[in-house]
């Protein structure tokens, strides 16, 4: 740290350190320091030598309380008593700090029962925001717990002396001696250990993963997300998820992700309560989430608590940062195709704050370098912005407003173009009703618009569609009952489908049209209880009751039951007026998770879930496209249902240095949307004639090995799984592969990921990421045939009988960090990365073509068939 | 400097790698499926059906001999096709002419005992095209995947009015070319010249189909129905005909050819639909789930022709000189001529002079 000290008062210098560094200096008596003038230059110092230097000869001394916290006081006064009193005054809490650590209660008032209840709160020392999933451990006892959503925790301890240790991913661990005489309250401030990385945590810490009753919560610290070598330097939450067991996707241009054999539309992806229908940018190359603004990510792929619903496969819950009420912070990054920024700070000190984060691209220059003239004249770009305001209404209540804007544009030469945009707003009101109960209500609105421009002819046809929704949620969480954490609430979502509007260009011979898709409302009432049944057995028991109403205006067609559902077989129709109920569905969704702690180092978990889904992505292309329709359940499209079972064994080795787990899952699904051969999905007034429901099953085993500490660190995950579909219909056009089980489009039996990080020096990190997947299923030609003068055609196999070549890739990155060792407020890092280091031309797809006068040839299309280097500079001040 | 060197190498890597690559074909087990290809039209001419059996991917199908093919008219009248050769079965013109409004289907009995049948189709009233026109255009062709080449072509445009009162019109076009070529008198001054007639294929080979489902106006104007490369341009040195047969097809036939077209145009992009075997209208009488490949099309047809002579190319395209560039070459000091220019042995299929020429 470099300071200009000469001729400044000691108080000024200490304030400057407070402002510029990550350290907090508490001054016992600031008035006595005003008159102390420093008469020397401060060179570059570490924090402790710097304080020694400036306090030399002043009669003042400092005491380092923890990594970030220093107390400066008169050297005569700096003793145990002062220290303890100081903290009593500062924190206004029940805790007392002595040289021996924290004292709860007083030795004169020992609880008669011999037991004391320690309630606490774990918060970020910089932003005061609560930390979820921090692991609170009373060493040498079997008393451990993890902090809740609001950062709170409760521990019941025999009166006595202990050593308290708190760990949270991406934070310096906290350790203190603890004396507890009676019930009391303790606030623990944790300080980030990341230099330039946002404090994002996927899943839980090693110990909490072992402890809580929710099976199948994937873990990945976000430090690791940022360490992962990124495509063109863009760190990506979804790409990081793909390194976890049980998660894969269709390839580099594949939008979204598939979890345990589920479709991409079966994942509930929400950010501050706003659910995302398209979580990708640039046709799936980048995710829609800006890591700079994310506070935490929780990913449920096994057990889904009853607070969540509406999808049958997984939940990805992203919480945005709480803007700082006290300080302005600015960070950003500059990469080859995109730049990003983040600014936060108080609007009214300790009352109202905001943050603004954004990303924007300038990727066209890469396309301009291409040889292909069509690519040269193409463009692809996106931007997204997050704006959040937070306002403390009083000591127990706050209101937050979070907005998200995203826009994508893709134009392929003058032939066709796509555009899609999303605008969302979420208002969250949170009130701590009492020590035990928190009320949270959310109100959100989101609009999602897509358009496709067909410029292949001299005219421009345009197709527009999309879906908007209005959602309200009320959740009450309470730990009023001992050893229980209850969440109960109500959720209502009204879907407002946009008409599928086709506008024919002025010279077009096509007819303009507008098709209104079904409308609907989804209601859910839920209760979920996390119960600690004994010191070793805990459970998560929940019930979600969902209800869906499809309402008018709509014209419903009825089809003959003796023949297949095609327009020719309509036997009648009925028109429903606006808002009149057409069809309702009612689905109970029980959830049960059990965790049996075998020791401090191992546990077994089991879970059972039933999930229902009323909104469906209609897409039968190789990967989802931006103009795919989201259709709601109606008379003909039944809700998708899944029943999920999983069991897992978790073992930590050498405290939390090594984490291992093996999980087995089985999913049985009903009414999964499947497509008739050559189904016409766009501009189809009778969509039900192109699709039908099928059964599904998926099963597999997931293996995970992670090293949290020491060098090198990282993890290896391997998944062995299968995903199948089966038709049970009566009519020929609704039978696939003779009614036998067939592989789903994303059935990839083997999936291996290895992420290894080598900390070469404190400022140098080398990270490697290796991926191996089985090729996804393919319907391939099995025979040639001739049709008179029209030439040679191909007869295709039954669905998904073959596979595209296997996928593998190695990425590396090398990060140089400035400010990692020195206590400098201005920090930066320079990352060199190469995606696909050995230029593997991984097949996104395989197709067959007979070029002029040539025999038929199979080709594979690699979306990123080369090594892609990039340099990214991230900064923070 | 090392950084710039590193970046330079990486940049070259990025730009030098193509993303499309030929891969070995995964051989599947041999698949034997009946292929039926034939059109029944309302013109008094031989009606032909071709029967073949597939053998597998990359293998040519074999012709089916000794099959029995019977045409049923309005479920009452039966007409037997006669086996000609190479899997061709012919219903001779003097024995049968199809009628507009009648319903037709065929039955096929194979030597292995399997029996197939087509779904009945009614021969719908024909629609005559208004006119054809042509122009010189520039086309792209993929010789090797990822490497297009440009070439000049004659594009043929169709203009057709459609009845206003019929919302369900489906059309299919099959086009062809025909040209004449006269042998050079210089080849043999003692022999008279000979005029030969040839047929040639027009592109595209994909089925050209149209449905008025999505039409704004009931007229197809300047629809590029086919095109033909200008090379070799001896095709255009004398008289050349573009011939387009406009078939009125059923909705089911339209759907079949549309699906066939869609599986023929896959290019591996994210927008590709999942391919599938295209089901036609011929199925196994004993197992309705087993479909033959191909389609037995019942269609009324109206042909239209456009005559083009070499002088029409003036100002549009510089045709080669027959004796200066095309046929003559120097052998030592004496000029001699390619054999093809002397005896009509061009690579194109020779035909007898059409009646309408």
Short mmCIF file of C-alpha atoms in Angstrom, two decimals, chain A residues 305-686:
data_model
loop_
_atom_site.label_atom_id
_atom_site.label_comp_id
_atom_site.label_asym_id
_atom_site.label_seq_id
_atom_site.Cartn_x
_atom_site.Cartn_y
_atom_site.Cartn_z
CA UNK A 305 -37.38 -28.30 -1.65
CA UNK A 306 -41.07 -27.48 -1.85
CA UNK A 307 -40.34 -23.75 -2.15
CA UNK A 308 -39.44 -24.49 -5.74
CA UNK A 309 -41.58 -25.96 -8.46
CA UNK A 310 -42.91 -25.65 -11.94
CA UNK A 311 -40.14 -27.71 -13.56
CA UNK A 312 -39.51 -31.42 -13.48
CA UNK A 313 -35.75 -31.69 -13.57
CA UNK A 314 -33.69 -29.19 -11.55
CA UNK A 315 -33.56 -25.75 -9.98
CA UNK A 316 -30.83 -23.21 -10.52
CA UNK A 317 -31.38 -20.37 -8.10
CA UNK A 318 -29.26 -17.30 -8.51
CA UNK A 319 -29.30 -14.50 -5.97
CA UNK A 320 -27.92 -11.14 -6.89
CA UNK A 321 -25.56 -9.20 -4.69
CA UNK A 322 -26.91 -6.84 -2.10
CA UNK A 323 -25.48 -3.46 -2.98
CA UNK A 324 -23.16 -1.96 -0.39
CA UNK A 325 -24.78 0.58 1.95
CA UNK A 326 -21.47 2.06 2.96
CA UNK A 327 -18.88 2.17 0.17
CA UNK A 328 -18.61 2.74 -3.52
CA UNK A 329 -16.98 -0.12 -5.37
CA UNK A 330 -16.21 -0.41 -9.03
CA UNK A 331 -15.03 -3.42 -10.95
CA UNK A 332 -14.93 -4.48 -14.53
CA UNK A 333 -13.30 -6.51 -17.20
CA UNK A 334 -12.14 -6.07 -20.75
CA UNK A 335 -12.10 -9.07 -23.06
CA UNK A 336 -11.69 -9.68 -26.77
CA UNK A 337 -15.40 -9.79 -27.55
CA UNK A 338 -17.08 -8.33 -24.51
CA UNK A 339 -16.53 -5.95 -21.66
CA UNK A 340 -18.29 -5.73 -18.37
CA UNK A 341 -18.61 -3.35 -15.48
CA UNK A 342 -20.07 -3.25 -12.02
CA UNK A 343 -20.61 -0.26 -9.79
CA UNK A 344 -22.27 -0.20 -6.39
CA UNK A 345 -22.62 2.21 -3.56
CA UNK A 346 -24.90 4.06 -1.19
CA UNK A 347 -27.43 6.61 -2.40
CA UNK A 348 -28.22 7.43 1.21
CA UNK A 349 -25.55 6.21 3.60
CA UNK A 350 -26.67 3.06 5.42
CA UNK A 351 -30.17 3.52 4.09
CA UNK A 352 -30.41 3.22 0.33
CA UNK A 353 -27.98 1.69 -2.08
CA UNK A 354 -27.76 0.49 -5.65
CA UNK A 355 -25.68 -1.45 -8.08
CA UNK A 356 -25.48 -1.45 -11.84
CA UNK A 357 -23.77 -4.22 -13.73
CA UNK A 358 -23.58 -4.64 -17.43
CA UNK A 359 -21.97 -6.50 -20.28
CA UNK A 360 -21.79 -5.57 -23.93
CA UNK A 361 -20.14 -7.14 -26.93
CA UNK A 362 -18.16 -5.98 -29.89
CA UNK A 363 -17.77 -9.36 -31.52
CA UNK A 364 -18.35 -8.39 -35.14
CA UNK A 365 -14.65 -7.86 -35.72
CA UNK A 366 -14.05 -11.58 -35.33
CA UNK A 367 -16.66 -12.39 -37.96
CA UNK A 368 -15.11 -9.81 -40.26
CA UNK A 369 -11.89 -11.84 -40.17
CA UNK A 370 -13.57 -14.94 -41.54
CA UNK A 371 -12.93 -16.15 -45.08
CA UNK A 372 -16.51 -17.15 -45.78
CA UNK A 373 -18.20 -14.10 -47.35
CA UNK A 374 -21.47 -14.88 -45.61
CA UNK A 375 -19.82 -15.01 -42.20
CA UNK A 376 -17.85 -11.91 -43.05
CA UNK A 377 -21.12 -10.04 -43.56
CA UNK A 378 -22.74 -11.47 -40.47
CA UNK A 379 -23.05 -9.98 -37.04
CA UNK A 380 -23.69 -11.34 -33.56
CA UNK A 381 -23.90 -9.27 -30.42
CA UNK A 382 -25.62 -9.04 -27.09
CA UNK A 383 -25.82 -6.89 -24.03
CA UNK A 384 -27.32 -7.28 -20.62
CA UNK A 385 -27.75 -5.00 -17.64
CA UNK A 386 -28.70 -5.59 -14.03
CA UNK A 387 -29.81 -2.69 -11.90
CA UNK A 388 -30.72 -3.16 -8.26
CA UNK A 389 -31.85 -0.80 -5.55
CA UNK A 390 -32.00 -1.72 -1.91
CA UNK A 391 -33.65 0.37 0.77
CA UNK A 392 -33.81 -0.24 4.50
CA UNK A 393 -37.28 0.69 5.67
CA UNK A 394 -36.34 0.17 9.28
CA UNK A 395 -34.09 -2.08 11.31
CA UNK A 396 -36.05 -5.15 10.38
CA UNK A 397 -37.47 -4.47 6.95
CA UNK A 398 -36.04 -3.74 3.58
CA UNK A 399 -37.31 -3.46 0.06
CA UNK A 400 -35.35 -4.25 -3.05
CA UNK A 401 -36.01 -3.66 -6.71
CA UNK A 402 -34.07 -5.66 -9.23
CA UNK A 403 -34.28 -5.20 -12.99
CA UNK A 404 -32.76 -7.16 -15.82
CA UNK A 405 -32.50 -6.21 -19.45
CA UNK A 406 -31.00 -8.40 -22.13
CA UNK A 407 -30.88 -8.08 -25.90
CA UNK A 408 -29.43 -10.40 -28.51
CA UNK A 409 -29.03 -9.95 -32.20
CA UNK A 410 -27.74 -12.40 -34.75
CA UNK A 411 -27.70 -11.70 -38.48
CA UNK A 412 -26.38 -14.21 -40.99
CA UNK A 413 -25.30 -12.20 -44.04
CA UNK A 414 -28.43 -10.93 -45.79
CA UNK A 415 -30.14 -14.27 -45.45
CA UNK A 416 -31.73 -14.42 -42.03
CA UNK A 417 -31.52 -12.88 -38.62
CA UNK A 418 -32.63 -13.48 -35.07
CA UNK A 419 -33.31 -11.09 -32.28
CA UNK A 420 -34.48 -11.74 -28.77
CA UNK A 421 -34.89 -9.53 -25.79
CA UNK A 422 -35.89 -9.87 -22.19
CA UNK A 423 -36.95 -7.19 -19.72
CA UNK A 424 -37.77 -8.09 -16.17
CA UNK A 425 -38.42 -6.37 -12.90
CA UNK A 426 -38.65 -7.87 -9.46
CA UNK A 427 -39.65 -6.16 -6.22
CA UNK A 428 -38.75 -7.95 -3.02
CA UNK A 429 -40.00 -6.91 0.38
CA UNK A 430 -38.40 -8.59 3.36
CA UNK A 431 -39.38 -8.12 6.95
CA UNK A 432 -37.81 -9.80 9.96
CA UNK A 433 -40.97 -10.19 12.00
CA UNK A 434 -39.14 -11.42 15.06
CA UNK A 435 -36.03 -13.31 15.99
CA UNK A 436 -37.50 -16.44 14.46
CA UNK A 437 -39.54 -15.38 11.50
CA UNK A 438 -38.86 -13.67 8.23
CA UNK A 439 -41.52 -12.68 5.73
CA UNK A 440 -40.57 -12.20 2.13
CA UNK A 441 -42.86 -11.19 -0.68
CA UNK A 442 -41.89 -10.94 -4.30
CA UNK A 443 -43.69 -9.36 -7.19
CA UNK A 444 -42.21 -9.68 -10.62
CA UNK A 445 -42.97 -9.08 -14.25
CA UNK A 446 -41.01 -10.29 -17.21
CA UNK A 447 -41.42 -9.88 -20.94
CA UNK A 448 -39.60 -12.07 -23.41
CA UNK A 449 -39.75 -11.27 -27.10
CA UNK A 450 -38.22 -13.11 -30.04
CA UNK A 451 -38.14 -12.38 -33.73
CA UNK A 452 -36.90 -14.11 -36.83
CA UNK A 453 -36.22 -12.21 -40.03
CA UNK A 454 -36.16 -14.21 -43.21
CA UNK A 455 -34.31 -12.24 -45.84
CA UNK A 456 -33.59 -15.09 -48.22
CA UNK A 457 -35.81 -13.68 -50.95
CA UNK A 458 -36.07 -10.11 -52.08
CA UNK A 459 -38.72 -9.58 -49.42
CA UNK A 460 -38.32 -9.68 -45.67
CA UNK A 461 -40.71 -11.85 -43.74
CA UNK A 462 -40.79 -11.50 -40.00
CA UNK A 463 -41.92 -13.92 -37.34
CA UNK A 464 -42.41 -12.72 -33.79
CA UNK A 465 -43.39 -14.60 -30.68
CA UNK A 466 -42.69 -14.65 -26.97
CA UNK A 467 -44.16 -15.01 -23.55
CA UNK A 468 -44.57 -12.61 -20.65
CA UNK A 469 -45.52 -13.39 -17.12
CA UNK A 470 -46.56 -11.78 -13.89
CA UNK A 471 -45.63 -13.57 -10.73
CA UNK A 472 -46.22 -13.04 -7.04
CA UNK A 473 -44.76 -15.05 -4.21
CA UNK A 474 -45.16 -14.87 -0.47
CA UNK A 475 -42.80 -16.87 1.73
CA UNK A 476 -42.58 -17.10 5.49
CA UNK A 477 -39.58 -18.81 7.01
CA UNK A 478 -39.38 -19.55 10.65
CA UNK A 479 -37.22 -21.46 13.10
CA UNK A 480 -39.61 -20.90 15.97
CA UNK A 481 -39.79 -24.61 16.67
CA UNK A 482 -36.66 -26.19 18.00
CA UNK A 483 -34.56 -27.99 15.44
CA UNK A 484 -36.88 -27.03 12.66
CA UNK A 485 -36.67 -24.57 9.80
CA UNK A 486 -40.02 -24.11 8.14
CA UNK A 487 -40.78 -22.39 4.87
CA UNK A 488 -44.35 -21.92 3.79
CA UNK A 489 -45.80 -19.82 1.09
CA UNK A 490 -47.95 -19.18 -1.91
CA UNK A 491 -46.92 -18.60 -5.49
CA UNK A 492 -49.06 -17.35 -8.37
CA UNK A 493 -47.91 -16.97 -11.96
CA UNK A 494 -50.00 -15.64 -14.80
CA UNK A 495 -48.56 -16.40 -18.22
CA UNK A 496 -49.30 -13.97 -20.99
CA UNK A 497 -48.34 -15.60 -24.25
CA UNK A 498 -47.61 -13.23 -27.09
CA UNK A 499 -49.33 -14.00 -30.37
CA UNK A 500 -47.14 -15.77 -32.87
CA UNK A 501 -47.19 -13.06 -35.47
CA UNK A 502 -46.01 -13.57 -39.02
CA UNK A 503 -45.61 -10.42 -41.10
CA UNK A 504 -45.14 -11.03 -44.80
CA UNK A 505 -42.78 -8.64 -46.52
CA UNK A 506 -44.18 -6.19 -49.03
CA UNK A 507 -43.24 -8.28 -52.05
CA UNK A 508 -43.95 -11.61 -50.39
CA UNK A 509 -46.56 -14.04 -51.63
CA UNK A 510 -47.05 -15.37 -48.14
CA UNK A 511 -50.00 -14.45 -45.98
CA UNK A 512 -49.51 -12.54 -42.76
CA UNK A 513 -50.97 -14.31 -39.78
CA UNK A 514 -51.28 -14.11 -36.03
CA UNK A 515 -51.80 -17.15 -33.85
CA UNK A 516 -52.62 -16.82 -30.18
CA UNK A 517 -51.21 -19.61 -28.05
CA UNK A 518 -52.98 -20.89 -24.94
CA UNK A 519 -53.04 -18.77 -21.79
CA UNK A 520 -52.82 -19.96 -18.25
CA UNK A 521 -52.24 -19.39 -14.57
CA UNK A 522 -50.22 -21.50 -12.19
CA UNK A 523 -50.81 -21.52 -8.44
CA UNK A 524 -48.81 -23.30 -5.79
CA UNK A 525 -49.16 -23.60 -2.05
CA UNK A 526 -46.22 -25.13 -0.24
CA UNK A 527 -44.70 -25.98 3.08
CA UNK A 528 -41.25 -27.33 3.68
CA UNK A 529 -39.71 -28.29 6.99
CA UNK A 530 -36.03 -28.90 7.57
CA UNK A 531 -36.02 -30.98 10.72
CA UNK A 532 -33.14 -32.18 12.81
CA UNK A 533 -34.58 -35.43 14.11
CA UNK A 534 -31.50 -36.35 16.12
CA UNK A 535 -27.85 -35.41 16.22
CA UNK A 536 -27.27 -37.67 13.24
CA UNK A 537 -30.56 -37.74 11.37
CA UNK A 538 -32.15 -34.82 9.62
CA UNK A 539 -34.97 -34.53 7.15
CA UNK A 540 -36.41 -32.16 4.62
CA UNK A 541 -40.12 -32.79 4.35
CA UNK A 542 -42.24 -30.78 2.01
CA UNK A 543 -45.50 -30.65 0.16
CA UNK A 544 -46.30 -28.47 -2.79
CA UNK A 545 -49.76 -28.39 -4.17
CA UNK A 546 -49.83 -27.00 -7.67
CA UNK A 547 -52.87 -25.99 -9.66
CA UNK A 548 -53.03 -24.85 -13.27
CA UNK A 549 -55.84 -23.14 -15.09
CA UNK A 550 -55.94 -22.79 -18.88
CA UNK A 551 -58.26 -19.95 -19.80
CA UNK A 552 -59.70 -18.25 -22.85
CA UNK A 553 -60.04 -16.73 -25.30
CA UNK A 554 -59.29 -19.87 -27.25
CA UNK A 555 -60.88 -22.13 -29.78
CA UNK A 556 -60.42 -25.73 -28.74
CA UNK A 557 -60.64 -28.47 -31.34
CA UNK A 558 -61.79 -31.97 -30.53
CA UNK A 559 -60.44 -34.91 -32.46
CA UNK A 560 -61.81 -38.31 -33.26
CA UNK A 561 -60.48 -40.79 -30.73
CA UNK A 562 -60.43 -43.57 -33.29
CA UNK A 563 -57.75 -41.99 -35.44
CA UNK A 564 -54.62 -39.93 -35.01
CA UNK A 565 -54.75 -36.28 -33.97
CA UNK A 566 -54.53 -34.52 -37.33
CA UNK A 567 -56.55 -31.59 -38.70
CA UNK A 568 -58.63 -33.93 -40.88
CA UNK A 569 -59.90 -35.73 -37.79
CA UNK A 570 -61.46 -32.74 -36.07
CA UNK A 571 -64.96 -33.69 -35.00
CA UNK A 572 -65.88 -30.45 -33.30
CA UNK A 573 -64.67 -27.17 -31.88
CA UNK A 574 -65.63 -24.91 -29.02
CA UNK A 575 -64.83 -21.23 -28.56
CA UNK A 576 -64.12 -20.02 -25.04
CA UNK A 577 -64.55 -16.42 -24.00
CA UNK A 578 -61.80 -14.33 -22.47
CA UNK A 579 -60.79 -15.50 -19.00
CA UNK A 580 -63.22 -18.41 -18.99
CA UNK A 581 -61.73 -21.63 -17.66
CA UNK A 582 -61.02 -24.24 -20.30
CA UNK A 583 -59.03 -26.86 -18.47
CA UNK A 584 -57.60 -27.29 -15.00
CA UNK A 585 -54.90 -29.54 -13.59
CA UNK A 586 -54.22 -30.28 -9.97
CA UNK A 587 -51.02 -32.02 -8.88
CA UNK A 588 -49.77 -32.84 -5.39
CA UNK A 589 -45.99 -32.71 -5.28
CA UNK A 590 -44.56 -34.39 -2.17
CA UNK A 591 -40.87 -33.91 -1.36
CA UNK A 592 -38.87 -35.92 1.11
CA UNK A 593 -35.18 -35.86 1.86
CA UNK A 594 -33.33 -37.70 4.60
CA UNK A 595 -29.73 -37.39 5.71
CA UNK A 596 -28.07 -39.77 8.09
CA UNK A 597 -24.76 -38.56 9.44
CA UNK A 598 -22.52 -41.56 9.90
CA UNK A 599 -19.67 -39.54 11.38
CA UNK A 600 -18.27 -36.05 11.22
CA UNK A 601 -16.82 -37.07 7.90
CA UNK A 602 -19.54 -39.06 6.19
CA UNK A 603 -23.25 -39.23 5.55
CA UNK A 604 -25.89 -40.97 3.50
CA UNK A 605 -28.80 -39.15 1.90
CA UNK A 606 -31.96 -40.29 0.25
CA UNK A 607 -34.60 -38.28 -1.51
CA UNK A 608 -37.93 -38.61 -3.22
CA UNK A 609 -39.59 -35.86 -5.22
CA UNK A 610 -42.60 -35.50 -7.41
CA UNK A 611 -42.59 -32.49 -9.71
CA UNK A 612 -45.09 -31.02 -12.15
CA UNK A 613 -44.54 -28.69 -15.09
CA UNK A 614 -47.16 -26.70 -16.96
CA UNK A 615 -45.04 -24.74 -19.40
CA UNK A 616 -43.21 -26.48 -22.23
CA UNK A 617 -40.59 -25.52 -24.76
CA UNK A 618 -41.69 -26.70 -28.18
CA UNK A 619 -38.55 -27.42 -30.16
CA UNK A 620 -37.56 -30.30 -32.38
CA UNK A 621 -34.37 -28.88 -33.79
CA UNK A 622 -30.85 -30.05 -32.94
CA UNK A 623 -30.67 -27.37 -30.25
CA UNK A 624 -33.20 -24.86 -28.99
CA UNK A 625 -33.54 -21.79 -31.18
CA UNK A 626 -34.58 -18.31 -30.10
CA UNK A 627 -37.97 -18.51 -31.78
CA UNK A 628 -39.03 -21.77 -30.23
CA UNK A 629 -42.46 -21.51 -28.72
CA UNK A 630 -43.22 -21.82 -25.04
CA UNK A 631 -46.59 -23.53 -24.87
CA UNK A 632 -48.78 -23.92 -21.83
CA UNK A 633 -50.70 -26.97 -20.77
CA UNK A 634 -54.19 -27.07 -22.18
CA UNK A 635 -56.86 -29.55 -23.21
CA UNK A 636 -54.42 -31.50 -25.35
CA UNK A 637 -51.03 -30.76 -23.79
CA UNK A 638 -50.95 -32.41 -20.41
CA UNK A 639 -48.61 -31.32 -17.61
CA UNK A 640 -45.23 -33.01 -17.55
CA UNK A 641 -44.72 -35.02 -14.38
CA UNK A 642 -41.61 -36.56 -12.94
CA UNK A 643 -40.91 -38.79 -9.99
CA UNK A 644 -37.33 -38.65 -8.80
CA UNK A 645 -35.42 -40.94 -6.50
CA UNK A 646 -31.84 -40.49 -5.45
CA UNK A 647 -29.49 -41.90 -2.89
CA UNK A 648 -25.98 -40.74 -2.18
CA UNK A 649 -23.01 -41.41 0.01
CA UNK A 650 -20.78 -38.49 1.01
CA UNK A 651 -17.38 -38.73 2.58
CA UNK A 652 -14.97 -35.99 3.54
CA UNK A 653 -11.36 -36.93 4.03
CA UNK A 654 -8.79 -35.11 6.14
CA UNK A 655 -11.35 -32.66 7.59
CA UNK A 656 -12.65 -30.85 4.52
CA UNK A 657 -9.57 -31.14 2.36
CA UNK A 658 -11.10 -33.86 0.22
CA UNK A 659 -14.75 -34.27 -0.63
CA UNK A 660 -16.03 -37.39 -2.27
CA UNK A 661 -19.49 -38.52 -3.16
CA UNK A 662 -21.38 -41.03 -5.18
CA UNK A 663 -25.03 -40.49 -6.02
CA UNK A 664 -27.46 -42.77 -7.81
CA UNK A 665 -30.63 -41.43 -9.37
CA UNK A 666 -33.70 -42.70 -11.12
CA UNK A 667 -36.28 -40.48 -12.78
CA UNK A 668 -39.58 -41.57 -14.23
CA UNK A 669 -41.43 -39.03 -16.35
CA UNK A 670 -44.81 -38.71 -17.99
CA UNK A 671 -46.17 -36.50 -20.75
CA UNK A 672 -42.81 -35.36 -22.05
CA UNK A 673 -43.35 -33.47 -25.28
CA UNK A 674 -42.32 -35.48 -28.32
CA UNK A 675 -42.68 -34.57 -31.98
CA UNK A 676 -44.22 -36.30 -34.93
CA UNK A 677 -41.86 -36.81 -37.82
CA UNK A 678 -41.48 -33.53 -39.74
CA UNK A 679 -43.71 -31.73 -37.30
CA UNK A 680 -44.49 -28.16 -38.20
CA UNK A 681 -44.18 -26.22 -34.98
CA UNK A 682 -44.08 -22.61 -36.08
CA UNK A 683 -47.18 -20.94 -37.43
CA UNK A 684 -49.30 -23.94 -36.59
CA UNK A 685 -52.77 -23.07 -35.33
CA UNK A 686 -53.26 -26.64 -34.18
#
